[in-house]
GROMACS .gro file of C-alpha atoms in nm:
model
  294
    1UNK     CA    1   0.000   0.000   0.000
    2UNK     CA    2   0.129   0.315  -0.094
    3UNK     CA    3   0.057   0.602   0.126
    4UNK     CA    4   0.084   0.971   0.105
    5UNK     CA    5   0.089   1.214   0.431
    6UNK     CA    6   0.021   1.576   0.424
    7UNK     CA    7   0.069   1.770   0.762
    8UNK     CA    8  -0.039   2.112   0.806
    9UNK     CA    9   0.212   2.366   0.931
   10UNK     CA   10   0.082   2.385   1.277
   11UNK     CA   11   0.375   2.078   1.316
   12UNK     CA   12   0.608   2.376   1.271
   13UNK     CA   13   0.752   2.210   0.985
   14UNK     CA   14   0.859   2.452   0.649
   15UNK     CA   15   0.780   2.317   0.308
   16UNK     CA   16   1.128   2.208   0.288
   17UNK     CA   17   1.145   2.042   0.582
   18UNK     CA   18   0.881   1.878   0.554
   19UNK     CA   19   1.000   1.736   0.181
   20UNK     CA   20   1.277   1.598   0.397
   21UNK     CA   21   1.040   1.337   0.563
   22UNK     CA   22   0.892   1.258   0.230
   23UNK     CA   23   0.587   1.430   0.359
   24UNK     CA   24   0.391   1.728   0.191
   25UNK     CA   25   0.292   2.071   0.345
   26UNK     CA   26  -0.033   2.229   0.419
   27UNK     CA   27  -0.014   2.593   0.499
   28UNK     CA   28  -0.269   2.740   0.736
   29UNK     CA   29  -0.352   3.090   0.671
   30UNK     CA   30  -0.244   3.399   0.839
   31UNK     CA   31  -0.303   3.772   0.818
   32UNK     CA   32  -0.056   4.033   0.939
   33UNK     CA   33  -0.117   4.379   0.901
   34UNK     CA   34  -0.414   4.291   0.624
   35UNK     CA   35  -0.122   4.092   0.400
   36UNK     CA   36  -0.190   3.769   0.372
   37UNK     CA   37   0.102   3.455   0.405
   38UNK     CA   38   0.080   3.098   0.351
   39UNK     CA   39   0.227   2.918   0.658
   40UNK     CA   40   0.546   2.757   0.590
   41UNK     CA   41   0.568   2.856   0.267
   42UNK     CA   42   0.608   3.236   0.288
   43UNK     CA   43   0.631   3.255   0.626
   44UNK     CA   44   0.831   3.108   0.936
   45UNK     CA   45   0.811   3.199   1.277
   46UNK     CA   46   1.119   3.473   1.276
   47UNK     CA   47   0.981   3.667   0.986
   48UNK     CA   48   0.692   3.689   1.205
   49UNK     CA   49   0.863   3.782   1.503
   50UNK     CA   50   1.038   4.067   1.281
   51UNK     CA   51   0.725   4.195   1.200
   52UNK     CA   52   0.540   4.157   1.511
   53UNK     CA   53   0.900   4.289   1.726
   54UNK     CA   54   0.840   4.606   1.532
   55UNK     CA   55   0.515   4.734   1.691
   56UNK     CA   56   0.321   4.484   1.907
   57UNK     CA   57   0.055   4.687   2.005
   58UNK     CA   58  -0.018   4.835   1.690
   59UNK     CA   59   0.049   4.482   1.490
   60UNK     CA   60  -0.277   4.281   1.435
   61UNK     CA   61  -0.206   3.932   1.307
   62UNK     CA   62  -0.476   3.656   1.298
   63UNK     CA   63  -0.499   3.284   1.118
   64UNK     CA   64  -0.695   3.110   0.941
   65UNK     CA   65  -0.726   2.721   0.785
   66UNK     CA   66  -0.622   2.636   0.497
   67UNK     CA   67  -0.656   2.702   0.108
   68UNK     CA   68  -0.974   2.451   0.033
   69UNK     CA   69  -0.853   2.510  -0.364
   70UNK     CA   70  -0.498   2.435  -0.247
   71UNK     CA   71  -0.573   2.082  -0.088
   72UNK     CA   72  -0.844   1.972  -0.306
   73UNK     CA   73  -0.572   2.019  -0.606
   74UNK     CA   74  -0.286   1.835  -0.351
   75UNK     CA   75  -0.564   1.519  -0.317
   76UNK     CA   76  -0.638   1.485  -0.640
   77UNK     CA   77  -0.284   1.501  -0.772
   78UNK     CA   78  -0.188   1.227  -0.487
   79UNK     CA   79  -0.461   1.010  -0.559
   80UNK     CA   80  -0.348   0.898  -0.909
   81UNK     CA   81  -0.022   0.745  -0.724
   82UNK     CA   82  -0.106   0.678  -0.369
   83UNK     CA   83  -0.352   0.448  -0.258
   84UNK     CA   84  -0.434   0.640   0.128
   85UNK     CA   85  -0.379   1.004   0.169
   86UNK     CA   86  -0.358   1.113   0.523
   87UNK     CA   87  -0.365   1.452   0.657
   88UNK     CA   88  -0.290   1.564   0.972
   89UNK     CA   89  -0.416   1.863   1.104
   90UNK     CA   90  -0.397   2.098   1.433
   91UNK     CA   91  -0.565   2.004   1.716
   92UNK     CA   92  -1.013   1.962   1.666
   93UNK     CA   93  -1.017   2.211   2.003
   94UNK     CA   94  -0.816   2.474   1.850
   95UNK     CA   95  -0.940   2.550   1.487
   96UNK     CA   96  -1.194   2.462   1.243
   97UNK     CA   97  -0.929   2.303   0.975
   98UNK     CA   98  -1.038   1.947   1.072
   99UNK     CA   99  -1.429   2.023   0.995
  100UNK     CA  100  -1.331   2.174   0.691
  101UNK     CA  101  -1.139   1.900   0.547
  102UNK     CA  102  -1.422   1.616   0.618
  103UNK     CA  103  -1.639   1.848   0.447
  104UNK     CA  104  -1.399   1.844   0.136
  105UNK     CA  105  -1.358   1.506   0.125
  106UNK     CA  106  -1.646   1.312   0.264
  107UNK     CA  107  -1.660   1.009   0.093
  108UNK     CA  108  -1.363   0.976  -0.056
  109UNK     CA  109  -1.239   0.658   0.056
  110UNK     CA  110  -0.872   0.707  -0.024
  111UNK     CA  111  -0.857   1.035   0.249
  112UNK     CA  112  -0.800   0.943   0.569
  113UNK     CA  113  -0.799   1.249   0.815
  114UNK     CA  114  -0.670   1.250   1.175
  115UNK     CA  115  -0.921   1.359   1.424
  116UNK     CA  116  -0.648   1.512   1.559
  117UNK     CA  117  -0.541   1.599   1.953
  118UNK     CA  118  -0.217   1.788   1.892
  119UNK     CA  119  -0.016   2.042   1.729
  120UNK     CA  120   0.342   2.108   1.705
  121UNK     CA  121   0.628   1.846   1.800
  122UNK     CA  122   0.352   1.610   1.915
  123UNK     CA  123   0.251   1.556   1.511
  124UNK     CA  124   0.583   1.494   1.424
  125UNK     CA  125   0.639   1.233   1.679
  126UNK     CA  126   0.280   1.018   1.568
  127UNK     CA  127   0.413   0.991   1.204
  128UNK     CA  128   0.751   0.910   1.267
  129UNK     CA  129   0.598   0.642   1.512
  130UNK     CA  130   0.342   0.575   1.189
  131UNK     CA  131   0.550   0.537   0.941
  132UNK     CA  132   0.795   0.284   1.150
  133UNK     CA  133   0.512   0.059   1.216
  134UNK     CA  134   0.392   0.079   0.858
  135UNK     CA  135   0.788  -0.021   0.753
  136UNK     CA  136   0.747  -0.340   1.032
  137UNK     CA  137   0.421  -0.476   0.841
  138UNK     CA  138   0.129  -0.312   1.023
  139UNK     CA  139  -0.150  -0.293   0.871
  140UNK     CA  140  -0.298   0.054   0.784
  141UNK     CA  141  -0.586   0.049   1.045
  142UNK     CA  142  -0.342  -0.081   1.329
  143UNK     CA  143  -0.071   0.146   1.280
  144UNK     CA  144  -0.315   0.446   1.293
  145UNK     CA  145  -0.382   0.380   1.601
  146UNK     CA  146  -0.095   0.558   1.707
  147UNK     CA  147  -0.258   0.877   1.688
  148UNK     CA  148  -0.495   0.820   1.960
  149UNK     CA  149  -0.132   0.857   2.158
  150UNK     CA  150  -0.215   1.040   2.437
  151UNK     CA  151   0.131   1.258   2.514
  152UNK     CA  152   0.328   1.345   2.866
  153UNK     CA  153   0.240   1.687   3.035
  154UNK     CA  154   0.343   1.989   2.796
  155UNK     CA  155   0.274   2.335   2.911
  156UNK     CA  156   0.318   2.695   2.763
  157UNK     CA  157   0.378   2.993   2.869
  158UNK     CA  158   0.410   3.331   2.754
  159UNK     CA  159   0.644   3.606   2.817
  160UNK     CA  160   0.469   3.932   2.700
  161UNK     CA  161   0.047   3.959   2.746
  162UNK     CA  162   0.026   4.105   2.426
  163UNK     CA  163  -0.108   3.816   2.186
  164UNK     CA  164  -0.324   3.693   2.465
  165UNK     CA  165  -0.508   4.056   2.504
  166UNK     CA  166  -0.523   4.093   2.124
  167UNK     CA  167  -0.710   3.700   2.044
  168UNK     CA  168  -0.926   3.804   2.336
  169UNK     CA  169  -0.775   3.593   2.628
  170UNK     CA  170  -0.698   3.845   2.854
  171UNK     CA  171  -0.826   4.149   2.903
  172UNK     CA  172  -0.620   4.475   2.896
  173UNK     CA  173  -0.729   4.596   3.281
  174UNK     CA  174  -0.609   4.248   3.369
  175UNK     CA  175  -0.301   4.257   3.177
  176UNK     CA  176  -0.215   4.541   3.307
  177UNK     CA  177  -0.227   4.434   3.644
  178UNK     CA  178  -0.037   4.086   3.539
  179UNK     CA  179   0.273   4.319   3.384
  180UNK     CA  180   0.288   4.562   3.713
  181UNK     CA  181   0.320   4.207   3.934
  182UNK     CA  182   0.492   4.030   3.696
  183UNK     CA  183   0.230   3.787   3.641
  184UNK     CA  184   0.293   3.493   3.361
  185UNK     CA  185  -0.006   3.238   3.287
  186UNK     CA  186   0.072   2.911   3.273
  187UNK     CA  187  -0.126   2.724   2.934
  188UNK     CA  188  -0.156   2.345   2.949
  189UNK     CA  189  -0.195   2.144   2.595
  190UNK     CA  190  -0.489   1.885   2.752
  191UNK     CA  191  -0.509   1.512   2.634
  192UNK     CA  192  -0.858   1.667   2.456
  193UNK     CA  193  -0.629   1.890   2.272
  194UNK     CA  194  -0.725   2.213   2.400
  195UNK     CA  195  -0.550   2.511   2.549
  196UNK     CA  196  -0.677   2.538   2.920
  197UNK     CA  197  -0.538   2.729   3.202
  198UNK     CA  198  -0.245   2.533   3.424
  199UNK     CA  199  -0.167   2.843   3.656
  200UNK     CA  200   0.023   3.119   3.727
  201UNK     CA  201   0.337   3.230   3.841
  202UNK     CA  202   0.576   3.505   3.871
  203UNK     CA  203   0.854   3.597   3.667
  204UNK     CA  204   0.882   3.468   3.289
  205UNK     CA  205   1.223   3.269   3.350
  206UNK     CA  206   1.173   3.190   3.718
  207UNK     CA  207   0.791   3.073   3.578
  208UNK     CA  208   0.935   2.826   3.354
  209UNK     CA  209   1.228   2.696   3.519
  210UNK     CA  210   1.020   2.600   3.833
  211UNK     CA  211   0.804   2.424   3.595
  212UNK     CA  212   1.018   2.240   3.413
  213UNK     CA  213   1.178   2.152   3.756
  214UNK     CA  214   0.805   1.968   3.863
  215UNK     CA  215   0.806   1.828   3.513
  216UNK     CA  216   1.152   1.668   3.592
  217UNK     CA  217   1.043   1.542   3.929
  218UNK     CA  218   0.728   1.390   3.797
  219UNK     CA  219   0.922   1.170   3.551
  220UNK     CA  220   1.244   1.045   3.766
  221UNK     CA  221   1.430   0.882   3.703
  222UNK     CA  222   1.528   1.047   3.345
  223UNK     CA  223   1.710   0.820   3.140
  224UNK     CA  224   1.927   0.832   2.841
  225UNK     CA  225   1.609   0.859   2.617
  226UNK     CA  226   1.443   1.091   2.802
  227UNK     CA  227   1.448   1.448   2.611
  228UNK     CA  228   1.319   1.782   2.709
  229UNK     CA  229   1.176   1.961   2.412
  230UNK     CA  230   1.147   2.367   2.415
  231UNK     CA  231   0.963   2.476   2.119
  232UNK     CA  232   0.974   2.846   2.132
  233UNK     CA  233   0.811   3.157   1.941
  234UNK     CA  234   1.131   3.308   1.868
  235UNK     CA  235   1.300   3.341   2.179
  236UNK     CA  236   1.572   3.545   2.170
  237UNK     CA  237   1.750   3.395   2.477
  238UNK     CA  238   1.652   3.040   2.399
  239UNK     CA  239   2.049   2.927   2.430
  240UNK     CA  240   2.090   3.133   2.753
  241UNK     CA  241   1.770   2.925   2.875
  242UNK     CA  242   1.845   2.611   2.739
  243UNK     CA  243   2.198   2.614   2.931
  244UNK     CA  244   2.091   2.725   3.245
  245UNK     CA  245   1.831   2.474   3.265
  246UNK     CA  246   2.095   2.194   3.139
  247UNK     CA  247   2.353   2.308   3.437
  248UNK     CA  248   2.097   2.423   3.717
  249UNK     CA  249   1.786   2.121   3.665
  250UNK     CA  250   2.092   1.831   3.566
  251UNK     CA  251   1.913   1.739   3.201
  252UNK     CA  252   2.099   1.629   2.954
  253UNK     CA  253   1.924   1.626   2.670
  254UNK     CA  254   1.795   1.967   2.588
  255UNK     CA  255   1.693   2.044   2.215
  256UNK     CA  256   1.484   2.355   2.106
  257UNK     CA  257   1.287   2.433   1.809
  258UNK     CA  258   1.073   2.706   1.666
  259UNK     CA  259   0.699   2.702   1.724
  260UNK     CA  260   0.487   2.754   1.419
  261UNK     CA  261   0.397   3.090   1.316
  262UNK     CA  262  -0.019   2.953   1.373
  263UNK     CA  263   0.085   2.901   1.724
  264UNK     CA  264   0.316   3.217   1.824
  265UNK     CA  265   0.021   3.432   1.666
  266UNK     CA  266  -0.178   3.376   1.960
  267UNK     CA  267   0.088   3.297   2.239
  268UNK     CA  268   0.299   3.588   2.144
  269UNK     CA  269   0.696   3.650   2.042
  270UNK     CA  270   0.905   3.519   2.313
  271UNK     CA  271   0.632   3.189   2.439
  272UNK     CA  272   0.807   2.884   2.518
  273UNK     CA  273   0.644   2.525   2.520
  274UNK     CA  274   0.792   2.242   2.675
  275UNK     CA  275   0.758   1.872   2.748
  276UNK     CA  276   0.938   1.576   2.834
  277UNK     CA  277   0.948   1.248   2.648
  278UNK     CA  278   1.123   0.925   2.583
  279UNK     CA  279   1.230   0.823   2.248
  280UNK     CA  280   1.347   0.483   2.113
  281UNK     CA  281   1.649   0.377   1.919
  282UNK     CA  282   1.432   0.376   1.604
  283UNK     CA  283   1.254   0.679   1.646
  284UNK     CA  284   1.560   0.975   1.800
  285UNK     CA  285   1.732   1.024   1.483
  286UNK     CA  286   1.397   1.108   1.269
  287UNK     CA  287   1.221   1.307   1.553
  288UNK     CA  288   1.544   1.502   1.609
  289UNK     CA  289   1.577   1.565   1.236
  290UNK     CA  290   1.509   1.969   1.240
  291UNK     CA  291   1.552   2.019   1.670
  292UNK     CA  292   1.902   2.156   1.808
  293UNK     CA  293   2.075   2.023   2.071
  294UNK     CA  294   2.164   2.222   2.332
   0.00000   0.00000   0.00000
């Protein structure tokens, strides 16, 4: 069976990158400044830091799913050669992209789309896992079942209020009062795939250190495949970061990697995501493909 996967950019991927798996890219949509970009394709998360960096109040960015014309052409291009299309989309909770694909493509039996729970790094890591389980002889139906995958703890959290007042998440009397205290939320990605409210804290760096401290103790004893992952919306001081939590937390293996621009849109410039997972022999060197190692 040959099989085709299309991911949308929400996986953080480029359109490069993502040729790299052997995988194709969906853009989502956004709109900065009333210019639209394709995701991915015209646009990566430092260009939109650039643009944001130069005026965040004033800068009004939203997003949007995807072309319809764009992935109806991709499907029926694919389905001359490949017997099962996938495509794997951001999270249900989080946008209507899934809805409007199983509108497209209701009843086409060769489209198989993920009723997906997750968005960034988390995508990645359920079709590497996939596609080794397809290469070991699983069938089709089994091997999917690895997206019902329900991931280890992985919180966000933002260090400016600006995005979160803009979407409508905050208010500006209560951001105001959260930048005079020095007030970060905390975000939690749930197992339903939805952005819900973890906590607070004080202090951006002293926020996320402490929290990736209780992530730590939750999952001792680490071992040699465990890996914390900081995806991160163009953190200037992700090295800095990434160092001091190597020497002060004892962790090893710390890699970083940008967050999609469909994500840092509504967490802000300067958000940082993190988790902590275990990868097998078979699955590091693919899932570390486009991460740097700290």
């Amino acid at each position: 069976m040959k099989i085709k996967i299309i991911l949308d950019s929400c996986a953080g991927l480029d359109e490069k990158q993502a040729e790299e798996y052997g995988w194709t890219l969906l853009p989502l949509q956004a709109n900065i400044n009333g210019k639209n970009y394709f995701i991915g394709k015209e646009l990566n998360c430092l260009q939109f830091a650039e643009i944001w960096n130069q005026n965040p109040k004033l800068c009004n960015a939203s997003t949007s799913a995807c072309s319809p014309g764009m992935v109806m052409e991709m499907v029926e291009k694919f389905s001359k050669e490949y017997d099962k299309i996938i495509i794997y989309s951001i999270s249900v909770k989080l946008s209507s992209q899934i809805q409007l694909l199983k509108n497209l493509f209701a009843g086409n039996d060769k489209v198989f789309i993920v009723e997906s729970k997750k968005l960034s790094y988390l995508i990645i890591y359920d079709l590497v896992q996939f596609e080794n389980k397809i290469k070991a002889g699983t069938s089709f139906e089994e091997a999917c079942k690895v997206f019902d995958y329900i991931p280890q703890k992985t919180l966000l959290i933002p260090e400016f209020n600006d995005a979160l007042v803009k979407g409508g998440r905050l208010s500006k009397s209560a951001a105001a009062i959260a930048k005079l205290l020095k007030i970060v939320p905390i975000i939690e990605f749930d197992k339903e795939g939805a952005l819900v409210k973890y906590g607070i804290g004080r202090i951006f760096k002293k926020t996320l250190l402490n929290q990736i401290k209780k992530l730590k103790e939750m999952y001792e004893p680490l071992s040699d495949n465990s890996y914390l992952f900081l995806l991160h919306a163009a953190q200037e001081k992700i090295d800095d970061i990434a160092n001091e939590i190597k020497t002060t937390l004892n962790i090893d293996n710390v890699y970083s990697m940008l967050l999609a621009p469909d994500i840092a849109i509504h967490t802000g410039v300067g958000a940082i995501a993190f988790g902590i997972h275990n990868l097998s022999a078979e699955t590091k060197d693919q899932m570390l493909k486009f991460f740097k190692k700290h």
